[in-house]
mmCIF file of N, CA, C and O in Angstrom:
data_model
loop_
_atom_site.group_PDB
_atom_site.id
_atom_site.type_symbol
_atom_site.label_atom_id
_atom_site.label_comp_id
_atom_site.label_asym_id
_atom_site.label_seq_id
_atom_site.Cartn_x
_atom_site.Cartn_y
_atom_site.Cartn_z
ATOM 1 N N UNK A 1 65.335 -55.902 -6.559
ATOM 2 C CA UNK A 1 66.159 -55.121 -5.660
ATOM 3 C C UNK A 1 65.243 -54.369 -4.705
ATOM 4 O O UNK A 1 64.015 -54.283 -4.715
ATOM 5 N N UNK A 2 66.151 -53.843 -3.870
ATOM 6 C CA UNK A 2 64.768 -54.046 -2.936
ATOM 7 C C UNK A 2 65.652 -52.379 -1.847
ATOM 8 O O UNK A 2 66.808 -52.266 -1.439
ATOM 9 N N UNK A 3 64.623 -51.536 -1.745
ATOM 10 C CA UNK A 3 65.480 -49.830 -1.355
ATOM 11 C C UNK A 3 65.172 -49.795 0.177
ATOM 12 O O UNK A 3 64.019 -49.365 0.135
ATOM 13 N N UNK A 4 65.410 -49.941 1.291
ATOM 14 C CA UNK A 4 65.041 -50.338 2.439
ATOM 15 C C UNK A 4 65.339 -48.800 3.172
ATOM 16 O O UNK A 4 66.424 -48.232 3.300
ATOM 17 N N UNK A 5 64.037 -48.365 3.581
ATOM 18 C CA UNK A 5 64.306 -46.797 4.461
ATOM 19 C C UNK A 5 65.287 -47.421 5.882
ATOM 20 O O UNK A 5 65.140 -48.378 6.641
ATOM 21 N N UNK A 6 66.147 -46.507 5.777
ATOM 22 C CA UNK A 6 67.456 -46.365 6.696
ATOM 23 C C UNK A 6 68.251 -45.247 6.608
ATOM 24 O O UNK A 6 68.262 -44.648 5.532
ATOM 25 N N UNK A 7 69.017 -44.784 7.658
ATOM 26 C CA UNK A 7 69.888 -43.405 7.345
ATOM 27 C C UNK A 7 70.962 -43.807 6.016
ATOM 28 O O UNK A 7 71.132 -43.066 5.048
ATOM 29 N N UNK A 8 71.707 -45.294 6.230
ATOM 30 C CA UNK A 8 72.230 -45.292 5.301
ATOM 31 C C UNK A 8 71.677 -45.468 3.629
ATOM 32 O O UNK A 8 72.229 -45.525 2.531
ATOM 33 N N UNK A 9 70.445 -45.511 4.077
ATOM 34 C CA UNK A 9 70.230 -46.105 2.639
ATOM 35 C C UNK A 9 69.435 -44.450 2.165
ATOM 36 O O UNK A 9 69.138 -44.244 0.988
ATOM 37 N N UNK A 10 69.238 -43.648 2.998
ATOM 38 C CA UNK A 10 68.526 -42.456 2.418
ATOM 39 C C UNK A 10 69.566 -41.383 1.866
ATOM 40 O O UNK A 10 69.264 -40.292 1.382
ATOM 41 N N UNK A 11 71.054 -41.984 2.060
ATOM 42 C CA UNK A 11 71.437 -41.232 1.305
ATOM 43 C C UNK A 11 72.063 -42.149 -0.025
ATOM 44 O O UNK A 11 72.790 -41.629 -0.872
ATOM 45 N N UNK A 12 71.753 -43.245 -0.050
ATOM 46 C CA UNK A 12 72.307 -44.012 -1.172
ATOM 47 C C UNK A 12 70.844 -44.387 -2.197
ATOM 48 O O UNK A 12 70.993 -44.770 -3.357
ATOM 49 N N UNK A 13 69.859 -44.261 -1.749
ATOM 50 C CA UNK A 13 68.493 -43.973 -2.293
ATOM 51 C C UNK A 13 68.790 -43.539 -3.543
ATOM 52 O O UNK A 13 68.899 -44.463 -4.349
ATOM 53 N N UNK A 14 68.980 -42.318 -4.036
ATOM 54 C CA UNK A 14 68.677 -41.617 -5.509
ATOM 55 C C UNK A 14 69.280 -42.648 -6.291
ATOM 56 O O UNK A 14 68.715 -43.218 -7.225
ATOM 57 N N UNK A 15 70.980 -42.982 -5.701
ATOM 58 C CA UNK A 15 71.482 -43.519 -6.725
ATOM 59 C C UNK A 15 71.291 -44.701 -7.033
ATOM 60 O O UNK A 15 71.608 -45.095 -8.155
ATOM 61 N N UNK A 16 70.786 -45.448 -6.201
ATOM 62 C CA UNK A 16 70.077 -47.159 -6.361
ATOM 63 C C UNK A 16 69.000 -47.029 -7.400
ATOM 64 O O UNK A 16 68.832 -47.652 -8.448
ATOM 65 N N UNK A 17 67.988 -45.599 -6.572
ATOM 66 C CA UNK A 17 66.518 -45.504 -7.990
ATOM 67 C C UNK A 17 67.369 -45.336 -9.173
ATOM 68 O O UNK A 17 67.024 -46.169 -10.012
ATOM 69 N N UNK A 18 68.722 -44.316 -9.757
ATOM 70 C CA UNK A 18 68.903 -44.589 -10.869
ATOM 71 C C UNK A 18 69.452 -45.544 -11.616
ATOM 72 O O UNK A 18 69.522 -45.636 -12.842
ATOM 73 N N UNK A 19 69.906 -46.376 -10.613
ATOM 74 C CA UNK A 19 70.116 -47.998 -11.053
ATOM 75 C C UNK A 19 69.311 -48.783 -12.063
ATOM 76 O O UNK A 19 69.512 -49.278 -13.172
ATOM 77 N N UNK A 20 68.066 -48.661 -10.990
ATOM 78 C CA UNK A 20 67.049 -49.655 -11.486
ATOM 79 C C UNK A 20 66.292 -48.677 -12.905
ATOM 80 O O UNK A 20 65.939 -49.474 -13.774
ATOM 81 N N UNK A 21 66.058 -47.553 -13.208
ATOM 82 C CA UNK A 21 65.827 -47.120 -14.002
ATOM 83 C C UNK A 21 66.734 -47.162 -15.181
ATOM 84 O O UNK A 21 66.319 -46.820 -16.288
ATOM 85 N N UNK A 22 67.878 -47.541 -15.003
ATOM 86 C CA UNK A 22 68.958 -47.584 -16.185
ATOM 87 C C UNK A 22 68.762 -48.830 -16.740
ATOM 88 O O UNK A 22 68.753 -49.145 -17.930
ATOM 89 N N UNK A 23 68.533 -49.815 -15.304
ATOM 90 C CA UNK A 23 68.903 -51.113 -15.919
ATOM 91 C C UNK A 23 67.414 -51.629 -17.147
ATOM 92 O O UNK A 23 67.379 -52.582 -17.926
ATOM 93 N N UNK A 24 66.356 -50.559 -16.872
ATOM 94 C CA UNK A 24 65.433 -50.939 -17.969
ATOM 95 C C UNK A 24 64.786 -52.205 -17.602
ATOM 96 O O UNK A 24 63.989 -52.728 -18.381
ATOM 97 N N UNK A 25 65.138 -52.846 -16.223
ATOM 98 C CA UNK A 25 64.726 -54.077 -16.332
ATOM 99 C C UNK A 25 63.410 -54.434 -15.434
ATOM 100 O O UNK A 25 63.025 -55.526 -15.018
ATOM 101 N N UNK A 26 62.764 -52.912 -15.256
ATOM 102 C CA UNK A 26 61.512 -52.717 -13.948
ATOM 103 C C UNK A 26 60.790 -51.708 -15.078
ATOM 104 O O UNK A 26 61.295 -50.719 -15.608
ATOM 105 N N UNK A 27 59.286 -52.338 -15.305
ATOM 106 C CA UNK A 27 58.415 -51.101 -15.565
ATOM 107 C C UNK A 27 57.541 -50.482 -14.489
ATOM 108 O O UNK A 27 56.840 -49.481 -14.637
ATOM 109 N N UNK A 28 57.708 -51.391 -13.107
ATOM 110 C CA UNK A 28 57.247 -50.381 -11.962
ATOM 111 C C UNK A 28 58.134 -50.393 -10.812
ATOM 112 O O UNK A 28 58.630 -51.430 -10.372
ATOM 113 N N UNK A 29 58.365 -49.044 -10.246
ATOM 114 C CA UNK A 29 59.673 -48.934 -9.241
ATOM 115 C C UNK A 29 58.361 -48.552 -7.559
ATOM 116 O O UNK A 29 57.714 -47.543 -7.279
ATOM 117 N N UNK A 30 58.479 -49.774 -6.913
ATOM 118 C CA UNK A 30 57.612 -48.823 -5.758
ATOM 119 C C UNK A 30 59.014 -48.249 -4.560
ATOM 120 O O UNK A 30 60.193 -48.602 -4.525
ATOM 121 N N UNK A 31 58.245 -47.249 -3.689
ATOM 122 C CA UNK A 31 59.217 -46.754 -3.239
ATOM 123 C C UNK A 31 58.405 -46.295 -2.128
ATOM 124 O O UNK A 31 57.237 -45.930 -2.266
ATOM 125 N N UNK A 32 59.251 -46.325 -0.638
ATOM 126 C CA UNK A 32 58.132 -46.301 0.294
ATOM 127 C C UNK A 32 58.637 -44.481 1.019
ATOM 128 O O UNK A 32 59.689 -43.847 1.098
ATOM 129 N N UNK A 33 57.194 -44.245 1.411
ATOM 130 C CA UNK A 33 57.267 -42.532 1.561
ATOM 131 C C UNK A 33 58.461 -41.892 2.235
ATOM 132 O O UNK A 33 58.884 -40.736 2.205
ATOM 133 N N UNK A 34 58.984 -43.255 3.005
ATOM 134 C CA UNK A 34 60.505 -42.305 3.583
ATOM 135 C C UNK A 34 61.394 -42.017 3.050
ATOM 136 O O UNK A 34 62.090 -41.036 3.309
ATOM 137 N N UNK A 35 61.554 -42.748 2.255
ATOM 138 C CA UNK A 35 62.879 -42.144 0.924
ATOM 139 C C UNK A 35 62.311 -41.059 -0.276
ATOM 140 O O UNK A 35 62.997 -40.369 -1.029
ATOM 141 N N UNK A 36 60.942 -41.142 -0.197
ATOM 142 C CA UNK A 36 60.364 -39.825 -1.131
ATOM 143 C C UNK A 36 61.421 -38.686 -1.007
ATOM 144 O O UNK A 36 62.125 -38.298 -1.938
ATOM 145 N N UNK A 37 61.438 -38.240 0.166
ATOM 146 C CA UNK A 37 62.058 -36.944 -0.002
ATOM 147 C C UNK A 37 63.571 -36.855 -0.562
ATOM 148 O O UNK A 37 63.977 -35.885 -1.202
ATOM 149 N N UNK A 38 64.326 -37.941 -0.257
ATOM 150 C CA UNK A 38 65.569 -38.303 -0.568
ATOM 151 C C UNK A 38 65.317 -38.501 -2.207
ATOM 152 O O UNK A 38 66.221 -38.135 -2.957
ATOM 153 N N UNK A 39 64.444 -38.914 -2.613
ATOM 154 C CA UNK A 39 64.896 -39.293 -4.092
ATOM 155 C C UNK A 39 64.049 -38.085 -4.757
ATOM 156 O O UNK A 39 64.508 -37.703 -5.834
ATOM 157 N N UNK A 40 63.170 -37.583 -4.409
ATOM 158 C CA UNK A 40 61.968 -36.430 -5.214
ATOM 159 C C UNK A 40 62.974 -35.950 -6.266
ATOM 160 O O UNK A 40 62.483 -36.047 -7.391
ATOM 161 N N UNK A 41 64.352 -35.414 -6.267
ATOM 162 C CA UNK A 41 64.334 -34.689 -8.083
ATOM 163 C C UNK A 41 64.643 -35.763 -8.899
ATOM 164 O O UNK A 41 64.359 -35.663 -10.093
ATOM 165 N N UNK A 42 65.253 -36.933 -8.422
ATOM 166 C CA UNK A 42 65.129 -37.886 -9.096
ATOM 167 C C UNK A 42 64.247 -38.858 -9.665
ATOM 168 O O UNK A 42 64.495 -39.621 -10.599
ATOM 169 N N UNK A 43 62.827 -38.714 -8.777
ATOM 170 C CA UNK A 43 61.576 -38.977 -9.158
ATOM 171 C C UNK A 43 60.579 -37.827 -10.082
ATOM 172 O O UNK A 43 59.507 -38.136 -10.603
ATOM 173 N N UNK A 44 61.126 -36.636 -10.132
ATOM 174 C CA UNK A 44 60.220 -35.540 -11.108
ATOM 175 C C UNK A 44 60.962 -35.974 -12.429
ATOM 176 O O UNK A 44 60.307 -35.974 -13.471
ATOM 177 N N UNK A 45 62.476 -36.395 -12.455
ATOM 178 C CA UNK A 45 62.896 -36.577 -13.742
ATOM 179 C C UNK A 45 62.470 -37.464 -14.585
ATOM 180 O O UNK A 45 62.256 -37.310 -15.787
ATOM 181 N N UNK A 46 62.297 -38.791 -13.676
ATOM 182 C CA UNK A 46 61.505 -40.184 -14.065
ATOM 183 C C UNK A 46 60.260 -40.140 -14.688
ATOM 184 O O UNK A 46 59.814 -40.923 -15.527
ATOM 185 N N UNK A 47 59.678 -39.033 -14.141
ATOM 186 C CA UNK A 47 58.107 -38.732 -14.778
ATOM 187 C C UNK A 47 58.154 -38.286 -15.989
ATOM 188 O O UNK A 47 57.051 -38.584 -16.446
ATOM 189 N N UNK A 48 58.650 -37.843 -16.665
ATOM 190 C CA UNK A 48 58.849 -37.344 -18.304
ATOM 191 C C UNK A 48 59.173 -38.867 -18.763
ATOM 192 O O UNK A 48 58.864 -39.026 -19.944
ATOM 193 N N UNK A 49 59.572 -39.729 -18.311
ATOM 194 C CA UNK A 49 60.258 -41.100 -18.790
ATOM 195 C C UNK A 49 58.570 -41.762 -19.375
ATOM 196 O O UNK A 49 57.591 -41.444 -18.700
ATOM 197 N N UNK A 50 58.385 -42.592 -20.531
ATOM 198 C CA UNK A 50 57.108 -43.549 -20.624
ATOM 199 C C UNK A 50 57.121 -44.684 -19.724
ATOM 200 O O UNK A 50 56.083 -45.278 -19.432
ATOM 201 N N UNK A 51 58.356 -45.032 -19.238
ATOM 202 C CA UNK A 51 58.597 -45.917 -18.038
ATOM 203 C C UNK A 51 59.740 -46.392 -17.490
ATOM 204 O O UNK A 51 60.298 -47.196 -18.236
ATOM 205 N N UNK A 52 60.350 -46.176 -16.369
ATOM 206 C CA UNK A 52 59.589 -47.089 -15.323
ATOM 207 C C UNK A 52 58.484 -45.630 -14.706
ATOM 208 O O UNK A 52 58.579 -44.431 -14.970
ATOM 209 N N UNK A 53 57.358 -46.468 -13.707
ATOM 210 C CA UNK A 53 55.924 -45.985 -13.170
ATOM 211 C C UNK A 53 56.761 -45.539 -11.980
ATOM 212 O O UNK A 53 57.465 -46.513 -12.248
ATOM 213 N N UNK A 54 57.145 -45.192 -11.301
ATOM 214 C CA UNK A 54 57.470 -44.352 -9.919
ATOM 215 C C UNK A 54 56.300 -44.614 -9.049
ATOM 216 O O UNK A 54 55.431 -43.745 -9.120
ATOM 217 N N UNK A 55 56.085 -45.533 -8.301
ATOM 218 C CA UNK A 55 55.046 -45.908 -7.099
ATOM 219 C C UNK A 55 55.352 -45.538 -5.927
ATOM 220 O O UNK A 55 56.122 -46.349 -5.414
ATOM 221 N N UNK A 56 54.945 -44.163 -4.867
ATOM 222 C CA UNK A 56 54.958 -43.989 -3.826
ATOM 223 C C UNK A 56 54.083 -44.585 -3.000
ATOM 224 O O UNK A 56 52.919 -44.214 -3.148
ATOM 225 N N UNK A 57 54.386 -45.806 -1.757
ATOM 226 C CA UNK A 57 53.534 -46.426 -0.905
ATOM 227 C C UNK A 57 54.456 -45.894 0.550
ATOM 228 O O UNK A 57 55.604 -45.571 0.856
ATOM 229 N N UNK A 58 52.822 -46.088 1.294
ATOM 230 C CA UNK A 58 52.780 -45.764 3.017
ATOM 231 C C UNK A 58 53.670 -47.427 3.203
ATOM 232 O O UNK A 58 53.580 -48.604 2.853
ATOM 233 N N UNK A 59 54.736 -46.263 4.201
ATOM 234 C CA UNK A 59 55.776 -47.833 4.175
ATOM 235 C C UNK A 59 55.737 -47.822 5.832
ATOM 236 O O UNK A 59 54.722 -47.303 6.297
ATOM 237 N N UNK A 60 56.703 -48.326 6.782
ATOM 238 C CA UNK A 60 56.013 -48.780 7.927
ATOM 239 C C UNK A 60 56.485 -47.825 8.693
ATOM 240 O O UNK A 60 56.261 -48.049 9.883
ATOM 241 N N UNK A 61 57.163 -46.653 8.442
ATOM 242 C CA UNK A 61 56.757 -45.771 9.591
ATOM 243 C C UNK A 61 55.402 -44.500 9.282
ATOM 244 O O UNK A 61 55.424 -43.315 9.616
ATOM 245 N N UNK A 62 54.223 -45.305 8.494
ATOM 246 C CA UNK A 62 53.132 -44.895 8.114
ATOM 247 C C UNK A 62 53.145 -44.009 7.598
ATOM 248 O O UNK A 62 54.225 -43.420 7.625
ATOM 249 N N UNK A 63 52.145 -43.434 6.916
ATOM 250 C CA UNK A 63 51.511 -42.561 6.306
ATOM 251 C C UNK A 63 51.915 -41.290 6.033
ATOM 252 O O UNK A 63 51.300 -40.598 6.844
ATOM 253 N N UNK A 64 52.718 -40.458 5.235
ATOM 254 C CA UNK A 64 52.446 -39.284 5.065
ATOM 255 C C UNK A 64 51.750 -38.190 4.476
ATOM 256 O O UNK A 64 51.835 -36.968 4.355
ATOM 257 N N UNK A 65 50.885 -39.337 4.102
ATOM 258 C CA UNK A 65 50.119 -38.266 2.728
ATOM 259 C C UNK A 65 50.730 -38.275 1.320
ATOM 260 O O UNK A 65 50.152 -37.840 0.324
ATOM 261 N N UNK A 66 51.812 -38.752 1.336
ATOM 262 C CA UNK A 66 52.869 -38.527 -0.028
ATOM 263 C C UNK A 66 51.726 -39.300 -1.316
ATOM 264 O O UNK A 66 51.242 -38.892 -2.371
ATOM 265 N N UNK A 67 51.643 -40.750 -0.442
ATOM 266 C CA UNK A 67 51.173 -41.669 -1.730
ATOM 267 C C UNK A 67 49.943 -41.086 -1.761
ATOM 268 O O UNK A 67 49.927 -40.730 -2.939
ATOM 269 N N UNK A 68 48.722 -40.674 -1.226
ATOM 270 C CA UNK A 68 47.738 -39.986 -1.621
ATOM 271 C C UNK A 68 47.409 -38.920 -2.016
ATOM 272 O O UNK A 68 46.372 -38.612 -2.604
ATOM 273 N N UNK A 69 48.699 -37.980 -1.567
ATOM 274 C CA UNK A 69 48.278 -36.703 -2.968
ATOM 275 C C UNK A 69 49.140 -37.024 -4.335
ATOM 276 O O UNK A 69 48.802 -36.555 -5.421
ATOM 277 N N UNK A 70 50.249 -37.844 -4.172
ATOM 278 C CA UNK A 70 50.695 -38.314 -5.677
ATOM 279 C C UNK A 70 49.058 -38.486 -6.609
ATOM 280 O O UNK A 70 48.392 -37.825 -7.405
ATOM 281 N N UNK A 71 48.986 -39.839 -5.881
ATOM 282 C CA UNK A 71 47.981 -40.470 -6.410
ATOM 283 C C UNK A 71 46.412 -39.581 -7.238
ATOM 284 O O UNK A 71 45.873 -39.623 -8.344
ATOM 285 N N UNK A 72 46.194 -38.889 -6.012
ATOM 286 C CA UNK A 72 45.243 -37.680 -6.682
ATOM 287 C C UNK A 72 45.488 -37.256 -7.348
ATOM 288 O O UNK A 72 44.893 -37.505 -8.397
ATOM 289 N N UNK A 73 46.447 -36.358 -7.361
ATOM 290 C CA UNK A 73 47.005 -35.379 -8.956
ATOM 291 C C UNK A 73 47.088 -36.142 -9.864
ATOM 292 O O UNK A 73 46.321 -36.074 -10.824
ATOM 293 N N UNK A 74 48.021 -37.021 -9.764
ATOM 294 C CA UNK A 74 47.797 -38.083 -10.964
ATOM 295 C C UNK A 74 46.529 -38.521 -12.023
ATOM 296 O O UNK A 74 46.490 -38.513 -13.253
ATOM 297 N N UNK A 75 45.535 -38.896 -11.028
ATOM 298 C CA UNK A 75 43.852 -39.303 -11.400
ATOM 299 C C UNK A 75 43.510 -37.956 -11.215
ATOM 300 O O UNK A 75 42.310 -38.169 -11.043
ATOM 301 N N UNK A 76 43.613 -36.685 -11.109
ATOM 302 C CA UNK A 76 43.513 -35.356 -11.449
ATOM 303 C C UNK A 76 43.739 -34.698 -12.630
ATOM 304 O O UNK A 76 43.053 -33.960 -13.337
ATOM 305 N N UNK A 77 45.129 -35.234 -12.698
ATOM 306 C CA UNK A 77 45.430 -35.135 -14.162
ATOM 307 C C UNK A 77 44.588 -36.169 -15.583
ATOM 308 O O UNK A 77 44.249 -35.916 -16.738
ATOM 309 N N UNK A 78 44.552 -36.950 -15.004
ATOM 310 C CA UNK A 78 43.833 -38.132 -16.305
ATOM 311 C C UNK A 78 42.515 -37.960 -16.272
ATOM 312 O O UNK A 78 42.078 -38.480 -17.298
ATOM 313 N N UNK A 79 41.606 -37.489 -15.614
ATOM 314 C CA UNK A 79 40.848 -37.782 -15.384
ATOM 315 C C UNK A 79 39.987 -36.224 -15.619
ATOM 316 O O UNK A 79 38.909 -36.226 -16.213
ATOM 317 N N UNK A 80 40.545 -35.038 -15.129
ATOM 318 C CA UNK A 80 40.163 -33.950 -15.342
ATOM 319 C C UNK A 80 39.416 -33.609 -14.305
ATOM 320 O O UNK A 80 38.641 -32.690 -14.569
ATOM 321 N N UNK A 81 39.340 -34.192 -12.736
ATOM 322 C CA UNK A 81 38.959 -34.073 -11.176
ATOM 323 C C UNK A 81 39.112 -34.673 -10.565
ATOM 324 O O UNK A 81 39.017 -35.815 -11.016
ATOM 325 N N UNK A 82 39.419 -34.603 -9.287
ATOM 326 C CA UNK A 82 39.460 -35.143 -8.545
ATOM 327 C C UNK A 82 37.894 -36.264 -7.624
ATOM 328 O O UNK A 82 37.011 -36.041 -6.796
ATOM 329 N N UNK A 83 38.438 -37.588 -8.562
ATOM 330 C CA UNK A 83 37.471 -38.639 -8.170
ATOM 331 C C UNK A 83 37.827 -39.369 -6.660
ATOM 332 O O UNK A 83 36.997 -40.167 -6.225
ATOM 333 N N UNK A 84 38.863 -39.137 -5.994
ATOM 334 C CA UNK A 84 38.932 -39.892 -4.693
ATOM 335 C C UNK A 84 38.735 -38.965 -3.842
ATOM 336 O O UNK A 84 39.237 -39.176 -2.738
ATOM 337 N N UNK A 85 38.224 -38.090 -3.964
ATOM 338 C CA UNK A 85 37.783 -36.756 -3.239
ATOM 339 C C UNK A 85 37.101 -37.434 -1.877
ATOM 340 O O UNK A 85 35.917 -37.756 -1.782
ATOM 341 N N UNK A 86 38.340 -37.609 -0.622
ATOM 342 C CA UNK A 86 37.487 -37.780 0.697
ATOM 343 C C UNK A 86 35.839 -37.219 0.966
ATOM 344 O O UNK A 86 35.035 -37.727 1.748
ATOM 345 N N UNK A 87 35.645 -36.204 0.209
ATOM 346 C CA UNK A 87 34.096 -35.562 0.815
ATOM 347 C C UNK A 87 33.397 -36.226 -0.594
ATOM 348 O O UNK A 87 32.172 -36.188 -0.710
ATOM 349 N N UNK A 88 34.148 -36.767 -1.533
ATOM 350 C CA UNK A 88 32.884 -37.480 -2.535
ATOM 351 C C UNK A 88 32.216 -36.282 -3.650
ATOM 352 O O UNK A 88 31.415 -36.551 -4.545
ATOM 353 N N UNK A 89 32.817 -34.792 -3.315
ATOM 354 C CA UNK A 89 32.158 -33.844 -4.096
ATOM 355 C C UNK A 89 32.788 -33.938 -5.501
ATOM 356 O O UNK A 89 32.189 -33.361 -6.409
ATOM 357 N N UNK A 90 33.846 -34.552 -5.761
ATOM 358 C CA UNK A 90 34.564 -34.460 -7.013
ATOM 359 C C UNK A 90 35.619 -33.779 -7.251
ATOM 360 O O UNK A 90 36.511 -34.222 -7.974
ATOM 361 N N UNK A 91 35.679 -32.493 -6.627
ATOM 362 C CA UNK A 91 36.779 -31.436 -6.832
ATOM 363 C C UNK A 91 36.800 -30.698 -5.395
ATOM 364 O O UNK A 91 37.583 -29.770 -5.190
#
């Protein structure tokens, strides 16, 4: 299934992500940064879940930063610093 950024679909967003999370039948959900904001409490809830993985990607109206500070905190959290540290210092 497939969540396509659009006005209509940013407000039908949350409830499609809880679709695919019900249906159990995805252990990774990607999701592109324009609907982030539309689905975010529905994506903090998902995170207590062991799975499905909640994947934020730069989708084509580019970049917000979303998928790269996810991503950091994340490997922040596991990791105990920040290893993709643009300046390379670690933290």
């Amino acid at each position: 299934m497939c969540i396509r950024d659009s006005p209509e679909t940013e407000e039908n967003a949350p409830q499609r992500l809880k679709l695919l999370v019900d249906s159990r039948e995805f252990g990774i959900i990607f999701l592109g940064e324009g609907l982030y904001s539309a689905c975010q409490d529905a994506i903090k809830k998902i995170e207590s879940l062991a799975f499905p993985a909640v994947v934020i990607l730069p989708d084509i109206t580019g970049s917000h930063q979303i998928a790269l500070d996810m991503m950091r905190d994340k490997i922040r959290k596991a990791a105990g610093r920040d290893i993709i540290s643009e300046e390379g210092e670690g933290e």
